[in-house]
PDB file of C-alpha atoms in Angstrom:
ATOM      1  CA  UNK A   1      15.423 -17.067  32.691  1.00  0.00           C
ATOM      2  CA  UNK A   2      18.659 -14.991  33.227  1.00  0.00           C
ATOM      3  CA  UNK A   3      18.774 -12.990  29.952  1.00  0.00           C
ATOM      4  CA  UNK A   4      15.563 -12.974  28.641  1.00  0.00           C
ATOM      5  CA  UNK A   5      16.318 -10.205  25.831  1.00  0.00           C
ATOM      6  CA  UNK A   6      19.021 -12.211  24.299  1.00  0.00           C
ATOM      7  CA  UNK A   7      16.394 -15.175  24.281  1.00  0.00           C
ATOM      8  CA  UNK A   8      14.425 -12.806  22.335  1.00  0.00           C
ATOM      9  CA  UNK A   9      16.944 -12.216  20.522  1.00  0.00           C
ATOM     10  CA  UNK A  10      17.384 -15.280  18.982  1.00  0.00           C
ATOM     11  CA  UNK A  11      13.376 -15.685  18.823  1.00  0.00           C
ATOM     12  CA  UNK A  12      13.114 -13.186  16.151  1.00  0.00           C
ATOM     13  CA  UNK A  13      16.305 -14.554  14.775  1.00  0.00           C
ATOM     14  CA  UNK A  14      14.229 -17.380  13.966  1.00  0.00           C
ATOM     15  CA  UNK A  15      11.222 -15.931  13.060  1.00  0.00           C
ATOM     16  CA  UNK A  16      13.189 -14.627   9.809  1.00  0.00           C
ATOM     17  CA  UNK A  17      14.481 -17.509   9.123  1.00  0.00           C
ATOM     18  CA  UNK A  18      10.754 -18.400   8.511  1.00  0.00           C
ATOM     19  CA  UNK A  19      10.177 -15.105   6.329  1.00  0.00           C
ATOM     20  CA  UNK A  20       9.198 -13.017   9.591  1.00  0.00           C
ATOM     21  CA  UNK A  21       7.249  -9.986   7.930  1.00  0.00           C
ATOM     22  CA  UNK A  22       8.490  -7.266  10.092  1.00  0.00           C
ATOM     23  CA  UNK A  23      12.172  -8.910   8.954  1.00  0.00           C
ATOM     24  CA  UNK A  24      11.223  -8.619   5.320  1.00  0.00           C
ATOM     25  CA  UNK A  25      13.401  -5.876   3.550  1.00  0.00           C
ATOM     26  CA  UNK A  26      12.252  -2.709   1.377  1.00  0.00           C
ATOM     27  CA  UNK A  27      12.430  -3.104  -2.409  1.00  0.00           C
ATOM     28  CA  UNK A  28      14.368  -0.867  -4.194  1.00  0.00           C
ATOM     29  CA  UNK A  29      11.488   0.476  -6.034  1.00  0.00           C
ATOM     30  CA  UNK A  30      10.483   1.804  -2.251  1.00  0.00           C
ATOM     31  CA  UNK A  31      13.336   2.968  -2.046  1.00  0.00           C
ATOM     32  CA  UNK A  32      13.511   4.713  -5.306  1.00  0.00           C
ATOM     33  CA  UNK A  33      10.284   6.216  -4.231  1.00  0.00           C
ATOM     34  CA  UNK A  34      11.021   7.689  -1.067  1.00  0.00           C
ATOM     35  CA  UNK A  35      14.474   9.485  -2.920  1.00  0.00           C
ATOM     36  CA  UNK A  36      11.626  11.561  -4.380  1.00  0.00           C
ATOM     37  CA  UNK A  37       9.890  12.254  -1.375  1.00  0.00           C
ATOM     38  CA  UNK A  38       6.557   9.442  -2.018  1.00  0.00           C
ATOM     39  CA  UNK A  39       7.278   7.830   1.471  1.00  0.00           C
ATOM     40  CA  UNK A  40       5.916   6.033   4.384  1.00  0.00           C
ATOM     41  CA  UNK A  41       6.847   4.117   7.465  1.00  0.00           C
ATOM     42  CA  UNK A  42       5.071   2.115  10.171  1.00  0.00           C
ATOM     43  CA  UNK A  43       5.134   2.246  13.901  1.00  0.00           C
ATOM     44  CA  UNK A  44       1.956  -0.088  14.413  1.00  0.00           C
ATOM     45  CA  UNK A  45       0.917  -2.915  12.090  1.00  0.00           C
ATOM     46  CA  UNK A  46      -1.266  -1.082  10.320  1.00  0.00           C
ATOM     47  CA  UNK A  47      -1.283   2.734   9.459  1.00  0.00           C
ATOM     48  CA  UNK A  48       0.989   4.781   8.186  1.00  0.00           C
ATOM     49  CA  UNK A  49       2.985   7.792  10.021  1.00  0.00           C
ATOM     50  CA  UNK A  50       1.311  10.775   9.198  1.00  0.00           C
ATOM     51  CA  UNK A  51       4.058  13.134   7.414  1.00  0.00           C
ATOM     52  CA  UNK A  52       3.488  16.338  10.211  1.00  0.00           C
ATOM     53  CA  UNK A  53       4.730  13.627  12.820  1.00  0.00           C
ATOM     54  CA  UNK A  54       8.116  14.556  11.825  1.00  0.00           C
ATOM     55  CA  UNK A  55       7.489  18.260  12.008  1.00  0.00           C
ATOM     56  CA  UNK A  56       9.634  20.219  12.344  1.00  0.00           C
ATOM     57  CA  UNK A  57      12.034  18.204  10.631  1.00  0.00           C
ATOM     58  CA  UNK A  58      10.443  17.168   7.005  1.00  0.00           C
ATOM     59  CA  UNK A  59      10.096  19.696   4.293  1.00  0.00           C
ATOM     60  CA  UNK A  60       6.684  19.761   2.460  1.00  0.00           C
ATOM     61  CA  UNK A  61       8.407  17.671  -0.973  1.00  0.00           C
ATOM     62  CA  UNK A  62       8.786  14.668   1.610  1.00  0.00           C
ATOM     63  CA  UNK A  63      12.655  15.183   2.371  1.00  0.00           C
ATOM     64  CA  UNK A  64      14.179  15.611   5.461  1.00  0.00           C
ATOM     65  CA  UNK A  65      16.067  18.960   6.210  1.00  0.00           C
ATOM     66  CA  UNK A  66      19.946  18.647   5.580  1.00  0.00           C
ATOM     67  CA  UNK A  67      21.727  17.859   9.248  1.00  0.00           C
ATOM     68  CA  UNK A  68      18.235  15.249  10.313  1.00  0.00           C
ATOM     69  CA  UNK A  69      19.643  12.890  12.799  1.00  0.00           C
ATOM     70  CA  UNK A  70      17.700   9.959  13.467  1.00  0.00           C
ATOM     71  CA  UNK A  71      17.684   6.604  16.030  1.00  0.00           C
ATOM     72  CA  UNK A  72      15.982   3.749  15.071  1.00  0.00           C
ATOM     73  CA  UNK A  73      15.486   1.988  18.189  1.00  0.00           C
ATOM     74  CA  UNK A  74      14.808  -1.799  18.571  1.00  0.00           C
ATOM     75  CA  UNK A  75      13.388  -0.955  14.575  1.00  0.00           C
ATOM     76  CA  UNK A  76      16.191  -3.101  12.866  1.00  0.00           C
ATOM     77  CA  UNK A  77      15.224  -5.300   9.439  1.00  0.00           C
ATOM     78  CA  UNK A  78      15.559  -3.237   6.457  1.00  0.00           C
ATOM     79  CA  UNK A  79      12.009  -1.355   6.989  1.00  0.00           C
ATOM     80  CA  UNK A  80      11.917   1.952   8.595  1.00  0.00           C
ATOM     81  CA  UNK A  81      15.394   3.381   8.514  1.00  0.00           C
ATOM     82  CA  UNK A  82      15.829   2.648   4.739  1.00  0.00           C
ATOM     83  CA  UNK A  83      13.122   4.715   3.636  1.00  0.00           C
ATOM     84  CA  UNK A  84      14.101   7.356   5.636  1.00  0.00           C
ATOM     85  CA  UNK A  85      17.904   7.469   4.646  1.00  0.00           C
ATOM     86  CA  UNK A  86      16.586   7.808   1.372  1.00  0.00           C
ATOM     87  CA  UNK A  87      14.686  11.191   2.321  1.00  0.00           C
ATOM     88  CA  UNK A  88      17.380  12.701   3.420  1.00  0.00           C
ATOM     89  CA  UNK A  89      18.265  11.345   7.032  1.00  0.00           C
ATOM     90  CA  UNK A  90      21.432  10.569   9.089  1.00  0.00           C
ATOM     91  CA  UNK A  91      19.755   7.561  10.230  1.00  0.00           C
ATOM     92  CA  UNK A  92      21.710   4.826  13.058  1.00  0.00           C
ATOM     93  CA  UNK A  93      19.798   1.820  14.506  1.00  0.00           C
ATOM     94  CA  UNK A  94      20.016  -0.035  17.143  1.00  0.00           C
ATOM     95  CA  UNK A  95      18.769  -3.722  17.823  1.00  0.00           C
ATOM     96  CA  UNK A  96      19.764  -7.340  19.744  1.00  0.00           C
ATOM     97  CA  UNK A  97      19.295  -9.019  16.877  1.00  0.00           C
ATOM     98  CA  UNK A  98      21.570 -10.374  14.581  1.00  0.00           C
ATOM     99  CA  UNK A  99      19.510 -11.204  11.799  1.00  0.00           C
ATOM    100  CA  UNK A 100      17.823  -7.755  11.748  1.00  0.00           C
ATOM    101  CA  UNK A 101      20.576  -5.872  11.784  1.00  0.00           C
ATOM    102  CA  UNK A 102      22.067  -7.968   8.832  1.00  0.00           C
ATOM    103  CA  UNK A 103      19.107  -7.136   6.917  1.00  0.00           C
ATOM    104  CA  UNK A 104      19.803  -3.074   7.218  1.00  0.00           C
ATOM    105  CA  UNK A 105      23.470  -3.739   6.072  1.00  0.00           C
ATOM    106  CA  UNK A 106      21.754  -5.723   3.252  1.00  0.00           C
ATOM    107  CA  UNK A 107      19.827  -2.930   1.934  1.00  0.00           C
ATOM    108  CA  UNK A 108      22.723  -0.293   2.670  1.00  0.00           C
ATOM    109  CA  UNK A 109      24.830  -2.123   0.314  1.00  0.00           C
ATOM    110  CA  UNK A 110      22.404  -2.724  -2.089  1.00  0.00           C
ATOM    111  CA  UNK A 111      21.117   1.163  -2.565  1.00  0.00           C
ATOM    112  CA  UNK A 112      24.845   2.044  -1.411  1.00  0.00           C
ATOM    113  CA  UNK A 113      24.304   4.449   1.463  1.00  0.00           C
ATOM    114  CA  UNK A 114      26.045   4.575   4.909  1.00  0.00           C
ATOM    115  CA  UNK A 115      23.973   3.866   8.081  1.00  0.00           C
ATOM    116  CA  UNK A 116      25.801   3.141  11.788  1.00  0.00           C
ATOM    117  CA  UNK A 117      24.214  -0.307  12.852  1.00  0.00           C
ATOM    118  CA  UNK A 118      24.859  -0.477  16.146  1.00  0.00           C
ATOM    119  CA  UNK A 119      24.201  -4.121  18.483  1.00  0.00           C
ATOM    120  CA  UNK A 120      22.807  -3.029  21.584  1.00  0.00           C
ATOM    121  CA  UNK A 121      20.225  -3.681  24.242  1.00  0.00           C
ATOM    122  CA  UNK A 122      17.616  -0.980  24.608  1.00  0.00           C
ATOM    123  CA  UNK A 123      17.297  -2.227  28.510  1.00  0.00           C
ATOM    124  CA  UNK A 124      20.812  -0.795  29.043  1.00  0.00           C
ATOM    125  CA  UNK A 125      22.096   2.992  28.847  1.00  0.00           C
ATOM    126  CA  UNK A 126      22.031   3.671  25.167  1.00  0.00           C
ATOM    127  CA  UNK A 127      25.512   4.009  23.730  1.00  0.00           C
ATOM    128  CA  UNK A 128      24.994   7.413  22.880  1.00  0.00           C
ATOM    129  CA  UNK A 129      25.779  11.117  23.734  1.00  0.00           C
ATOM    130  CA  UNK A 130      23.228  13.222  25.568  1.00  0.00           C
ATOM    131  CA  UNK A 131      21.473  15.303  22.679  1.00  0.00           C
ATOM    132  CA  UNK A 132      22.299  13.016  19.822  1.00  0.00           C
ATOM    133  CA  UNK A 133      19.791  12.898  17.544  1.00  0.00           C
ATOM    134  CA  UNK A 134      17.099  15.033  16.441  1.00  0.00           C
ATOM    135  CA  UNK A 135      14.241  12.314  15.942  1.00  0.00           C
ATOM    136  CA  UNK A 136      13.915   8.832  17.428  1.00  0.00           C
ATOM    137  CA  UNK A 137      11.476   6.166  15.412  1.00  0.00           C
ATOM    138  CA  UNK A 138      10.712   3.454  17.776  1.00  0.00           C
ATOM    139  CA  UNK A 139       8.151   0.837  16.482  1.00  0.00           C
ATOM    140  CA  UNK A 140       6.329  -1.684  18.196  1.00  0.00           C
ATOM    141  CA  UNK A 141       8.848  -3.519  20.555  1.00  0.00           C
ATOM    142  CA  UNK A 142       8.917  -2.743  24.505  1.00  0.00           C
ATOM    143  CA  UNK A 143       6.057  -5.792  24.467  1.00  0.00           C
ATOM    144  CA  UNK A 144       9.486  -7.642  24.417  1.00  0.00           C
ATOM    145  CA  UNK A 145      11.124  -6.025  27.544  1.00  0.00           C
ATOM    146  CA  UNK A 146       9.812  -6.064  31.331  1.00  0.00           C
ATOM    147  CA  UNK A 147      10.980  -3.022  32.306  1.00  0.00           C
ATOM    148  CA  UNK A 148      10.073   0.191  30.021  1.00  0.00           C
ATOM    149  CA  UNK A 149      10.417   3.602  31.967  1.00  0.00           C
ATOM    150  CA  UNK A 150      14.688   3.424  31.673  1.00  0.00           C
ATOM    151  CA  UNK A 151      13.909   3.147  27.774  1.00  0.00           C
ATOM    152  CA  UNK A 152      11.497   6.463  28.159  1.00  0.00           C
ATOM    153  CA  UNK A 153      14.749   8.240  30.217  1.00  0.00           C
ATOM    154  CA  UNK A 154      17.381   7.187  28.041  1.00  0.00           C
ATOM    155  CA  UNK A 155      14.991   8.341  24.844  1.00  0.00           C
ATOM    156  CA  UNK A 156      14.901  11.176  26.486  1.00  0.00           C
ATOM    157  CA  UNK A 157      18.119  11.971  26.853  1.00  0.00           C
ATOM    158  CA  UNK A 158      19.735  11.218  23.368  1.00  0.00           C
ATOM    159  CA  UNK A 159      17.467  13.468  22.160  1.00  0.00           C
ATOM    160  CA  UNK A 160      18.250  17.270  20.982  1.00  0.00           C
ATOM    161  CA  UNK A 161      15.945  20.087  22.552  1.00  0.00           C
ATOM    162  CA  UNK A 162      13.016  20.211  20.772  1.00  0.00           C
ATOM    163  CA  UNK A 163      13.605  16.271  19.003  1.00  0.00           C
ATOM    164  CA  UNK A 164      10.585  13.913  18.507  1.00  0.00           C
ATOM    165  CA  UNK A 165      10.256  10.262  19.999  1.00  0.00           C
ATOM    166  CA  UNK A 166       8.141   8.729  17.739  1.00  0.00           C
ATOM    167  CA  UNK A 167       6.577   5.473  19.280  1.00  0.00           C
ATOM    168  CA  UNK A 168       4.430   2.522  18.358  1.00  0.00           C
ATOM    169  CA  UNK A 169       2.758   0.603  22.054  1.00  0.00           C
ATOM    170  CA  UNK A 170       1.069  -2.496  22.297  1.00  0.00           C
ATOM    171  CA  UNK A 171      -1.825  -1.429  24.843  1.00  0.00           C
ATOM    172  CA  UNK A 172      -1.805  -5.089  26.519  1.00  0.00           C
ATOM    173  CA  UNK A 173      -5.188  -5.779  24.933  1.00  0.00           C
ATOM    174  CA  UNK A 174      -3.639  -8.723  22.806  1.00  0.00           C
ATOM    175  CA  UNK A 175      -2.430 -10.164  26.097  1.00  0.00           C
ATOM    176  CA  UNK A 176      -6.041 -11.127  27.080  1.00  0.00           C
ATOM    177  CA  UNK A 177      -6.538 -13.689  25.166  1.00  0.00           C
ATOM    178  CA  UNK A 178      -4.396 -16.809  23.490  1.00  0.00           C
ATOM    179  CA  UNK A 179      -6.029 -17.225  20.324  1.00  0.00           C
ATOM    180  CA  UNK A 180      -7.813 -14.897  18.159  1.00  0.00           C
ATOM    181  CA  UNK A 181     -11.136 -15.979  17.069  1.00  0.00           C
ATOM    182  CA  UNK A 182     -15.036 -14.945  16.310  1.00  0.00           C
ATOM    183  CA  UNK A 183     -15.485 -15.684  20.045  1.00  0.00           C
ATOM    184  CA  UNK A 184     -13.075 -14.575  22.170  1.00  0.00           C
ATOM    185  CA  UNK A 185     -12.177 -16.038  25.665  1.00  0.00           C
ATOM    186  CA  UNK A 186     -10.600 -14.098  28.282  1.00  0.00           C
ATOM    187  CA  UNK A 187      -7.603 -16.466  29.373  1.00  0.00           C
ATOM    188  CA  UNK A 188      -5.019 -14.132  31.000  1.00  0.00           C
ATOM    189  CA  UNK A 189      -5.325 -11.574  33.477  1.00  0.00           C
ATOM    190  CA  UNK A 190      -2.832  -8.667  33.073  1.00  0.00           C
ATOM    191  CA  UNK A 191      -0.221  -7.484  33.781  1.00  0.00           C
ATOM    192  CA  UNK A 192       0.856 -10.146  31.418  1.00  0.00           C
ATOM    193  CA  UNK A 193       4.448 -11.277  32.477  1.00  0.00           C
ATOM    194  CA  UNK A 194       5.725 -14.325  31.992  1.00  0.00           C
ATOM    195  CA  UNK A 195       9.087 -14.112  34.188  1.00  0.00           C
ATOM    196  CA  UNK A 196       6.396 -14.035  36.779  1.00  0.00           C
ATOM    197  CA  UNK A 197       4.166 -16.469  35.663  1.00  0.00           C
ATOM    198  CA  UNK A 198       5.477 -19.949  34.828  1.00  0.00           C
ATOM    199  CA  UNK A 199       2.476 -20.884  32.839  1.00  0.00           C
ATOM    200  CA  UNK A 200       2.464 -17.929  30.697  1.00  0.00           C
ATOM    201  CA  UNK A 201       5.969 -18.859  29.613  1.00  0.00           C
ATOM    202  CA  UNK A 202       5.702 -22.493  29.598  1.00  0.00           C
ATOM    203  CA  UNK A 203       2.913 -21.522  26.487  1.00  0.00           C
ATOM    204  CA  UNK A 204       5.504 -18.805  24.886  1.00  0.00           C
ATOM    205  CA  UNK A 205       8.188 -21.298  24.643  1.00  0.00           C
ATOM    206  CA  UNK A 206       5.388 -24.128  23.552  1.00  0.00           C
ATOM    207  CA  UNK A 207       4.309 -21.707  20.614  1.00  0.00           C
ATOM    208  CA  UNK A 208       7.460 -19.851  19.838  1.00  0.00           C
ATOM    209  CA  UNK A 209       6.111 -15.990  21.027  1.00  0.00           C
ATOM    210  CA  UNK A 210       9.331 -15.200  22.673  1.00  0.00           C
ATOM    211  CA  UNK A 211       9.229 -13.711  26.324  1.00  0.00           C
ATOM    212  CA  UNK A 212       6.747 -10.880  26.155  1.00  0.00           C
ATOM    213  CA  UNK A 213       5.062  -8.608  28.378  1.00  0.00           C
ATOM    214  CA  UNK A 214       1.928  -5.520  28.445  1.00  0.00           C
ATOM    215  CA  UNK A 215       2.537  -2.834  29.409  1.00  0.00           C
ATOM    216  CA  UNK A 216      -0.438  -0.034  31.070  1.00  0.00           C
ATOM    217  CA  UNK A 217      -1.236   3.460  30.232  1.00  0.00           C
ATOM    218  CA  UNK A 218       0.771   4.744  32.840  1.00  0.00           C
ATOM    219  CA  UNK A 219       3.938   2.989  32.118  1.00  0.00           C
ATOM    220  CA  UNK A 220       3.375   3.753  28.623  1.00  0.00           C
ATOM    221  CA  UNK A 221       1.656   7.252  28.051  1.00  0.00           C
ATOM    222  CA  UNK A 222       2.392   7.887  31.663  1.00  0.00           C
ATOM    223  CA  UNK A 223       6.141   6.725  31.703  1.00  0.00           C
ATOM    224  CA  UNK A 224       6.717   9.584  28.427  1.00  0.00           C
ATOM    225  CA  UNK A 225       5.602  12.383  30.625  1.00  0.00           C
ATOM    226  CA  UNK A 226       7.627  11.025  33.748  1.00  0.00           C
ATOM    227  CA  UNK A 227      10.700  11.123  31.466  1.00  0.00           C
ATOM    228  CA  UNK A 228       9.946  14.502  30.599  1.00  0.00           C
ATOM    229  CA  UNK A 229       8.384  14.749  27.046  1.00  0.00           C
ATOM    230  CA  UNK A 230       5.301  16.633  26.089  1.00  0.00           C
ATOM    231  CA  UNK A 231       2.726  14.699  24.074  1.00  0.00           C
ATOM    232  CA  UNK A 232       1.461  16.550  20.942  1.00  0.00           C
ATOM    233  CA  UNK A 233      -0.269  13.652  18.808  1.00  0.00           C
ATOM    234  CA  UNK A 234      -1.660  10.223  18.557  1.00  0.00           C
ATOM    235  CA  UNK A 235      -3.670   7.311  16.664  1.00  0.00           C
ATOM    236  CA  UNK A 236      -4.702   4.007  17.859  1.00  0.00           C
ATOM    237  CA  UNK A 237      -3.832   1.210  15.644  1.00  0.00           C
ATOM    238  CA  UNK A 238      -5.789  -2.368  14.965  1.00  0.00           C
ATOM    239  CA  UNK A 239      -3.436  -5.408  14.117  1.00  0.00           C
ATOM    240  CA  UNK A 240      -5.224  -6.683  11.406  1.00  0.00           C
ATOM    241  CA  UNK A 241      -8.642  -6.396   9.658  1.00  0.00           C
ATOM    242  CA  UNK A 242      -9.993  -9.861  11.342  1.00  0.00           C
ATOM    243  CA  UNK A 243      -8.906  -8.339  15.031  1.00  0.00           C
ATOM    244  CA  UNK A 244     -10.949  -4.820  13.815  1.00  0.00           C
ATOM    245  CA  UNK A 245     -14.061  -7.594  12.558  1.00  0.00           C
ATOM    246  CA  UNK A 246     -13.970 -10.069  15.607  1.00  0.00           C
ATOM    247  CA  UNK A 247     -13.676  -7.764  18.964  1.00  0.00           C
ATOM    248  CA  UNK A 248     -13.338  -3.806  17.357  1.00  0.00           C
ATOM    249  CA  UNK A 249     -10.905  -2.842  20.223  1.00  0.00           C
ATOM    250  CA  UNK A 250      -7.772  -0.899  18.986  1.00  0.00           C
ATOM    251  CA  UNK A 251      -4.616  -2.846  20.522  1.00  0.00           C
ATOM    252  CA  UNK A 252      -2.520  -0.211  19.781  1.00  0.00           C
ATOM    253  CA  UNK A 253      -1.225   3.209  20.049  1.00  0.00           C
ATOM    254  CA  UNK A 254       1.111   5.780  18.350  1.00  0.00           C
ATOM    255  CA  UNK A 255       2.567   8.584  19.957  1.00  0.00           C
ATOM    256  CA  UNK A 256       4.256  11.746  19.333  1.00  0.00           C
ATOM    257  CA  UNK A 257       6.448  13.092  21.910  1.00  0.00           C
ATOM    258  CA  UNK A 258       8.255  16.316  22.194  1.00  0.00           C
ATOM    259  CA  UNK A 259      11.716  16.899  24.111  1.00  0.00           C
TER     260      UNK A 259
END
């Protein structure tokens, strides 16, 4: 596959075209909410950011301080960057797809507030000057690139002195297995890559996942500290209450790292 991120791309493209629930836009009573500082946002499936993530940055009514600059990266689709324009951020996010994107110009126009959307691919430099932003939100997504330690440099780099990279990581646990059930069947060994594997991506293709990959520790916790950051929190993350029931094994993580 020569571009596999545009195929992706277009996967997700499709997935909101069948009501894809990380593609389904705030309400305006949300957003209502968060202009008086009752807020949350999401970097794993489950639990919420806790507010001292975005220490130094937040005051303690919920609103950001005056000047907050703020990347969503690869978090397009009317979620994340909504909520947090309405406490008081310069927010801009970035994403490769289409239909995402559309969805934060939806809810810009609706709540009429300005937001740069930018079409990018977070595989390539980011289109940004060094020391940009003051806080980067970066949900769940490298699963969906092969490659993530130029993401970790490039965050990095955009980044003020002292900014927060606030990220949510699939720990390659869900990569084990092909179906989730009572009784689980180890069916993959990792790393799980299907560019390199032609019968993991003859199945992604068969059931619509996209091209994804896992990703270890140290690319992931390890690939942070590489870049530079300094680690200050973290919470692992279950991707629903049946995965919590049936095996009990956190397949994700959240990090807070410090520039």
């Amino acid at each position: 596959m020569e571009n596999y991120t545009e195929f992706n791309a277009k996967t997700i493209d499709g997935w909101n075209e069948e009501g894809w629930e990380w593609g389904t836009v705030i309400t305006h009573d949300t957003y209502v909410k968060a202009k008086k500082g009752d807020w949350s946002i999401v970097l794993t499936p489950q639990t919420p950011v806790p507010k001292d993530f975005f220490a130094p940055f937040l005051d303690d009514s919920g609103h950001f301080y005056p000047g907050t600059k703020i990347l969503g990266l690869a978090s397009a689709g009317g979620q994340q960057m909504p909520v947090l324009t309405a406490a008081g951020a310069d927010c801009t996010v970035l994403d490769l797809s289409d239909s995402q994107l559309e969805r934060e110009k939806r809810v810009a126009q609706r709540e009429n507030y300005e937001i740069s959307v930018i079409k990018a691919d977070m595989t390539q430099p980011l289109p940004f000057e060094a020391e940009s932003f003051d806080v980067i939100v970066y949900p769940v997504s490298n699963c969906y690139i092969e490659n993530v330690q130029p993401v970790w440099q490039e965050a990095y780099r955009v980044l003020k002195k002292g900014g927060i990279l606030l990220s949510g990581l699939d720990n390659g646990f869900n990569y084990l297995f092909n179906s989730y059930k009572e009784k689980m069947t180890v069916e993959n060994i990792l790393p799980y890559n299907p560019l390199k594997n032609p019968a993991q991506m003859a199945l992604a293709i068969k059931e619509n996942d996209g091209v994804q990959f896992s990703h270890t520790f140290g690319e992931q916790i390890g690939g942070q500290l590489q870049a530079g950051f300094v680690l200050t929190a973290a919470f692992e993350d279950f991707f629903d209450a049946d995965s919590k029931k049936f095996h009990g094994f956190p397949e994700f993580w959240a990090t807070k790292a410090v520039k």
